[in-house]
Amino acid sequence: MSTPPTHTTDVELLERDADEGTAVLSYDLADRPTVAVVDAVATVEGVDPISLEPLHDAVDTDALDRLVGHTRSNGDVRVTFAFAGYEVEIEIGSAGRIRLEPRDR
């Protein structure tokens, strides 16, 4: 019997295009965006977040958390980077959204 994935944030799958492999997820702006990204990829892949490569190998996680934390009170921002085979786009406005697009398509 396999253990279900352990997620530490409450990401919600909003839309998924199986043909293109893209997905859009939302997350609570109170959560750290770095943790939400890992949970979003794990949700789409159906794996435990701990099984993914470390996010800090792809992006400066402290800088990303600071940028998004600062933005919550000062306006909209969009950040894009590669992680775990996806082009990850974090969009912060009135809500947190993460768009995942496979890099090999």
Short mmCIF file of N, CA and C in Angstrom, two decimals:
data_model
loop_
_atom_site.label_atom_id
_atom_site.label_comp_id
_atom_site.label_asym_id
_atom_site.label_seq_id
_atom_site.Cartn_x
_atom_site.Cartn_y
_atom_site.Cartn_z
N MET A 1 0.84 -1.17 0.00
CA MET A 1 0.00 0.00 0.00
C MET A 1 0.89 1.24 0.00
N SER A 2 0.64 2.16 -0.94
CA SER A 2 1.47 3.36 -1.02
C SER A 2 0.93 4.45 -0.09
N THR A 3 1.86 5.29 0.34
CA THR A 3 1.51 6.40 1.22
C THR A 3 1.05 7.58 0.36
N PRO A 4 -0.07 8.23 0.72
CA PRO A 4 -0.51 9.38 -0.08
C PRO A 4 0.47 10.54 0.05
N PRO A 5 0.54 11.39 -0.99
CA PRO A 5 1.44 12.53 -0.93
C PRO A 5 1.15 13.43 0.26
N THR A 6 2.20 14.02 0.82
CA THR A 6 2.08 14.92 1.95
C THR A 6 2.31 16.34 1.45
N HIS A 7 1.26 17.14 1.46
CA HIS A 7 1.37 18.53 1.02
C HIS A 7 1.31 19.44 2.23
N THR A 8 2.05 20.53 2.20
CA THR A 8 2.09 21.43 3.35
C THR A 8 1.32 22.72 3.10
N THR A 9 0.84 22.94 1.87
CA THR A 9 0.00 24.09 1.57
C THR A 9 -1.30 23.58 0.98
N ASP A 10 -2.22 24.49 0.80
CA ASP A 10 -3.52 24.12 0.26
C ASP A 10 -3.64 24.62 -1.17
N VAL A 11 -2.87 24.00 -2.09
CA VAL A 11 -2.97 24.39 -3.49
C VAL A 11 -4.23 23.75 -4.07
N GLU A 12 -4.85 24.47 -4.99
CA GLU A 12 -6.07 23.98 -5.61
C GLU A 12 -5.90 24.02 -7.12
N LEU A 13 -6.15 22.89 -7.76
CA LEU A 13 -6.07 22.81 -9.21
C LEU A 13 -7.28 23.52 -9.80
N LEU A 14 -7.04 24.58 -10.57
CA LEU A 14 -8.12 25.36 -11.17
C LEU A 14 -8.44 24.89 -12.58
N GLU A 15 -7.41 24.58 -13.35
CA GLU A 15 -7.62 24.08 -14.71
C GLU A 15 -6.41 23.26 -15.14
N ARG A 16 -6.71 22.33 -16.03
CA ARG A 16 -5.64 21.46 -16.54
C ARG A 16 -5.94 21.11 -17.98
N ASP A 17 -4.96 21.25 -18.84
CA ASP A 17 -5.09 20.88 -20.24
C ASP A 17 -4.22 19.64 -20.47
N ALA A 18 -4.86 18.50 -20.54
CA ALA A 18 -4.13 17.24 -20.65
C ALA A 18 -3.36 17.16 -21.97
N ASP A 19 -3.90 17.74 -23.04
CA ASP A 19 -3.21 17.70 -24.34
C ASP A 19 -1.92 18.51 -24.31
N GLU A 20 -1.96 19.68 -23.71
CA GLU A 20 -0.80 20.56 -23.63
C GLU A 20 0.08 20.27 -22.42
N GLY A 21 -0.49 19.63 -21.40
CA GLY A 21 0.25 19.33 -20.17
C GLY A 21 0.33 20.50 -19.22
N THR A 22 -0.44 21.57 -19.49
CA THR A 22 -0.40 22.75 -18.63
C THR A 22 -1.40 22.63 -17.49
N ALA A 23 -1.13 23.37 -16.43
CA ALA A 23 -2.03 23.39 -15.28
C ALA A 23 -1.95 24.77 -14.62
N VAL A 24 -3.07 25.20 -14.07
CA VAL A 24 -3.12 26.44 -13.30
C VAL A 24 -3.66 26.08 -11.93
N LEU A 25 -2.93 26.51 -10.90
CA LEU A 25 -3.32 26.22 -9.53
C LEU A 25 -3.36 27.52 -8.74
N SER A 26 -4.17 27.54 -7.69
CA SER A 26 -4.19 28.70 -6.81
C SER A 26 -3.62 28.28 -5.46
N TYR A 27 -3.16 29.28 -4.72
CA TYR A 27 -2.69 29.02 -3.36
C TYR A 27 -2.97 30.22 -2.49
N ASP A 28 -2.98 30.00 -1.20
CA ASP A 28 -3.25 31.05 -0.22
C ASP A 28 -2.03 31.95 -0.13
N LEU A 29 -2.23 33.25 -0.26
CA LEU A 29 -1.11 34.19 -0.20
C LEU A 29 -0.42 34.20 1.15
N ALA A 30 -1.05 33.63 2.17
CA ALA A 30 -0.40 33.53 3.48
C ALA A 30 0.69 32.45 3.47
N ASP A 31 0.63 31.53 2.49
CA ASP A 31 1.64 30.47 2.37
C ASP A 31 2.88 31.01 1.67
N ARG A 32 4.02 30.44 2.00
CA ARG A 32 5.26 30.80 1.31
C ARG A 32 5.16 30.32 -0.14
N PRO A 33 5.45 31.18 -1.11
CA PRO A 33 5.34 30.77 -2.51
C PRO A 33 6.27 29.63 -2.87
N THR A 34 7.41 29.55 -2.25
CA THR A 34 8.35 28.47 -2.55
C THR A 34 7.76 27.11 -2.18
N VAL A 35 7.06 27.05 -1.07
CA VAL A 35 6.42 25.80 -0.66
C VAL A 35 5.23 25.51 -1.57
N ALA A 36 4.49 26.55 -1.94
CA ALA A 36 3.34 26.37 -2.82
C ALA A 36 3.76 25.84 -4.19
N VAL A 37 4.90 26.29 -4.71
CA VAL A 37 5.39 25.81 -6.01
C VAL A 37 5.69 24.32 -5.94
N VAL A 38 6.39 23.90 -4.92
CA VAL A 38 6.71 22.48 -4.77
C VAL A 38 5.43 21.66 -4.65
N ASP A 39 4.48 22.14 -3.86
CA ASP A 39 3.22 21.42 -3.71
C ASP A 39 2.42 21.41 -5.01
N ALA A 40 2.47 22.49 -5.78
CA ALA A 40 1.76 22.54 -7.06
C ALA A 40 2.31 21.50 -8.03
N VAL A 41 3.62 21.44 -8.17
CA VAL A 41 4.23 20.45 -9.07
C VAL A 41 3.92 19.04 -8.58
N ALA A 42 4.03 18.81 -7.29
CA ALA A 42 3.73 17.49 -6.74
C ALA A 42 2.27 17.10 -6.98
N THR A 43 1.36 18.06 -6.86
CA THR A 43 -0.06 17.79 -7.11
C THR A 43 -0.28 17.37 -8.56
N VAL A 44 0.30 18.10 -9.49
CA VAL A 44 0.13 17.80 -10.91
C VAL A 44 0.78 16.46 -11.26
N GLU A 45 1.94 16.19 -10.68
CA GLU A 45 2.65 14.95 -10.96
C GLU A 45 2.10 13.75 -10.18
N GLY A 46 1.33 14.02 -9.12
CA GLY A 46 0.79 12.93 -8.29
C GLY A 46 1.85 12.26 -7.45
N VAL A 47 2.83 13.04 -6.99
CA VAL A 47 3.93 12.50 -6.19
C VAL A 47 4.03 13.24 -4.87
N ASP A 48 4.79 12.69 -3.95
CA ASP A 48 5.06 13.35 -2.69
C ASP A 48 6.04 14.50 -2.95
N PRO A 49 5.80 15.68 -2.38
CA PRO A 49 6.71 16.81 -2.62
C PRO A 49 8.17 16.51 -2.28
N ILE A 50 8.39 15.66 -1.31
CA ILE A 50 9.76 15.35 -0.89
C ILE A 50 10.53 14.62 -2.00
N SER A 51 9.82 14.01 -2.95
CA SER A 51 10.48 13.26 -4.02
C SER A 51 10.99 14.17 -5.14
N LEU A 52 10.60 15.44 -5.14
CA LEU A 52 11.04 16.36 -6.19
C LEU A 52 12.45 16.87 -5.90
N GLU A 53 13.11 17.34 -6.94
CA GLU A 53 14.42 17.96 -6.77
C GLU A 53 14.28 19.19 -5.87
N PRO A 54 15.32 19.59 -5.18
CA PRO A 54 15.22 20.77 -4.31
C PRO A 54 14.96 22.04 -5.13
N LEU A 55 14.00 22.83 -4.71
CA LEU A 55 13.67 24.06 -5.41
C LEU A 55 14.84 25.04 -5.40
N HIS A 56 15.63 25.03 -4.35
CA HIS A 56 16.76 25.97 -4.29
C HIS A 56 17.82 25.70 -5.35
N ASP A 57 17.75 24.55 -6.02
CA ASP A 57 18.64 24.31 -7.16
C ASP A 57 18.18 25.07 -8.41
N ALA A 58 16.92 25.52 -8.42
CA ALA A 58 16.36 26.19 -9.59
C ALA A 58 16.22 27.70 -9.42
N VAL A 59 16.04 28.14 -8.16
CA VAL A 59 15.77 29.56 -7.92
C VAL A 59 16.24 29.92 -6.51
N ASP A 60 16.57 31.17 -6.30
CA ASP A 60 16.93 31.64 -4.96
C ASP A 60 15.64 31.71 -4.15
N THR A 61 15.41 30.73 -3.30
CA THR A 61 14.14 30.62 -2.59
C THR A 61 13.92 31.77 -1.60
N ASP A 62 14.97 32.22 -0.94
CA ASP A 62 14.82 33.36 -0.02
C ASP A 62 14.39 34.61 -0.78
N ALA A 63 15.01 34.86 -1.92
CA ALA A 63 14.67 36.03 -2.72
C ALA A 63 13.24 35.94 -3.24
N LEU A 64 12.83 34.75 -3.69
CA LEU A 64 11.47 34.57 -4.19
C LEU A 64 10.44 34.83 -3.09
N ASP A 65 10.67 34.29 -1.90
CA ASP A 65 9.74 34.53 -0.79
C ASP A 65 9.70 36.01 -0.41
N ARG A 66 10.86 36.67 -0.41
CA ARG A 66 10.89 38.11 -0.07
C ARG A 66 10.16 38.94 -1.13
N LEU A 67 10.41 38.64 -2.40
CA LEU A 67 9.78 39.37 -3.48
C LEU A 67 8.27 39.26 -3.42
N VAL A 68 7.79 38.04 -3.28
CA VAL A 68 6.34 37.84 -3.25
C VAL A 68 5.75 38.40 -1.97
N GLY A 69 6.43 38.27 -0.84
CA GLY A 69 5.95 38.84 0.41
C GLY A 69 5.83 40.34 0.33
N HIS A 70 6.80 40.99 -0.30
CA HIS A 70 6.78 42.44 -0.48
C HIS A 70 5.66 42.84 -1.44
N THR A 71 5.43 42.04 -2.46
CA THR A 71 4.45 42.35 -3.49
C THR A 71 3.03 42.27 -2.96
N ARG A 72 2.78 41.38 -2.02
CA ARG A 72 1.42 41.24 -1.49
C ARG A 72 0.84 42.57 -1.05
N SER A 73 1.67 43.43 -0.53
CA SER A 73 1.18 44.71 -0.05
C SER A 73 1.43 45.86 -1.03
N ASN A 74 2.11 45.58 -2.14
CA ASN A 74 2.51 46.67 -3.04
C ASN A 74 2.12 46.50 -4.50
N GLY A 75 1.32 45.55 -4.85
CA GLY A 75 0.90 45.44 -6.25
C GLY A 75 1.10 44.07 -6.84
N ASP A 76 0.97 44.01 -8.18
CA ASP A 76 1.04 42.76 -8.91
C ASP A 76 2.47 42.44 -9.34
N VAL A 77 2.75 41.14 -9.45
CA VAL A 77 4.05 40.69 -9.93
C VAL A 77 3.88 39.35 -10.62
N ARG A 78 4.78 39.07 -11.56
CA ARG A 78 4.82 37.78 -12.24
C ARG A 78 6.26 37.34 -12.29
N VAL A 79 6.53 36.12 -11.82
CA VAL A 79 7.88 35.57 -11.79
C VAL A 79 7.86 34.23 -12.52
N THR A 80 8.84 34.02 -13.40
CA THR A 80 8.91 32.79 -14.18
C THR A 80 10.30 32.16 -14.02
N PHE A 81 10.32 30.85 -13.86
CA PHE A 81 11.59 30.11 -13.77
C PHE A 81 11.31 28.64 -14.09
N ALA A 82 12.38 27.88 -14.34
CA ALA A 82 12.27 26.45 -14.64
C ALA A 82 12.45 25.64 -13.37
N PHE A 83 11.61 24.60 -13.22
CA PHE A 83 11.72 23.70 -12.07
C PHE A 83 11.05 22.37 -12.40
N ALA A 84 11.74 21.29 -12.15
CA ALA A 84 11.21 19.92 -12.26
C ALA A 84 10.54 19.64 -13.60
N GLY A 85 11.15 20.14 -14.68
CA GLY A 85 10.62 19.88 -16.02
C GLY A 85 9.50 20.82 -16.45
N TYR A 86 9.21 21.82 -15.65
CA TYR A 86 8.15 22.78 -15.96
C TYR A 86 8.69 24.19 -16.04
N GLU A 87 8.05 25.00 -16.85
CA GLU A 87 8.20 26.44 -16.79
C GLU A 87 7.16 26.87 -15.76
N VAL A 88 7.62 27.42 -14.65
CA VAL A 88 6.74 27.80 -13.54
C VAL A 88 6.53 29.30 -13.59
N GLU A 89 5.29 29.72 -13.57
CA GLU A 89 4.98 31.15 -13.52
C GLU A 89 4.13 31.39 -12.28
N ILE A 90 4.63 32.23 -11.39
CA ILE A 90 3.87 32.62 -10.21
C ILE A 90 3.33 34.01 -10.48
N GLU A 91 2.02 34.15 -10.33
CA GLU A 91 1.38 35.44 -10.53
C GLU A 91 0.71 35.85 -9.22
N ILE A 92 1.08 37.01 -8.74
CA ILE A 92 0.53 37.51 -7.49
C ILE A 92 -0.25 38.77 -7.79
N GLY A 93 -1.47 38.79 -7.37
CA GLY A 93 -2.33 39.97 -7.46
C GLY A 93 -3.24 39.90 -6.26
N SER A 94 -4.52 39.81 -6.52
CA SER A 94 -5.46 39.66 -5.41
C SER A 94 -5.45 38.23 -4.89
N ALA A 95 -4.88 37.31 -5.67
CA ALA A 95 -4.76 35.90 -5.27
C ALA A 95 -3.43 35.37 -5.80
N GLY A 96 -3.01 34.23 -5.28
CA GLY A 96 -1.79 33.60 -5.76
C GLY A 96 -2.13 32.53 -6.78
N ARG A 97 -1.50 32.59 -7.94
CA ARG A 97 -1.71 31.59 -8.98
C ARG A 97 -0.37 31.07 -9.47
N ILE A 98 -0.34 29.79 -9.75
CA ILE A 98 0.85 29.15 -10.29
C ILE A 98 0.44 28.47 -11.59
N ARG A 99 1.14 28.81 -12.67
CA ARG A 99 0.90 28.16 -13.95
C ARG A 99 2.11 27.28 -14.25
N LEU A 100 1.83 26.04 -14.61
CA LEU A 100 2.88 25.08 -14.95
C LEU A 100 2.74 24.70 -16.42
N GLU A 101 3.85 24.79 -17.14
CA GLU A 101 3.87 24.40 -18.54
C GLU A 101 5.08 23.51 -18.76
N PRO A 102 4.87 22.32 -19.31
CA PRO A 102 6.03 21.42 -19.55
C PRO A 102 7.07 22.10 -20.44
N ARG A 103 8.32 21.92 -20.10
CA ARG A 103 9.42 22.55 -20.86
C ARG A 103 9.73 21.81 -22.15
N ASP A 104 9.35 20.55 -22.28
CA ASP A 104 9.71 19.75 -23.45
C ASP A 104 8.64 19.73 -24.53
N ARG A 105 7.74 20.66 -24.51
CA ARG A 105 6.66 20.66 -25.51
C ARG A 105 6.86 21.75 -26.51
#
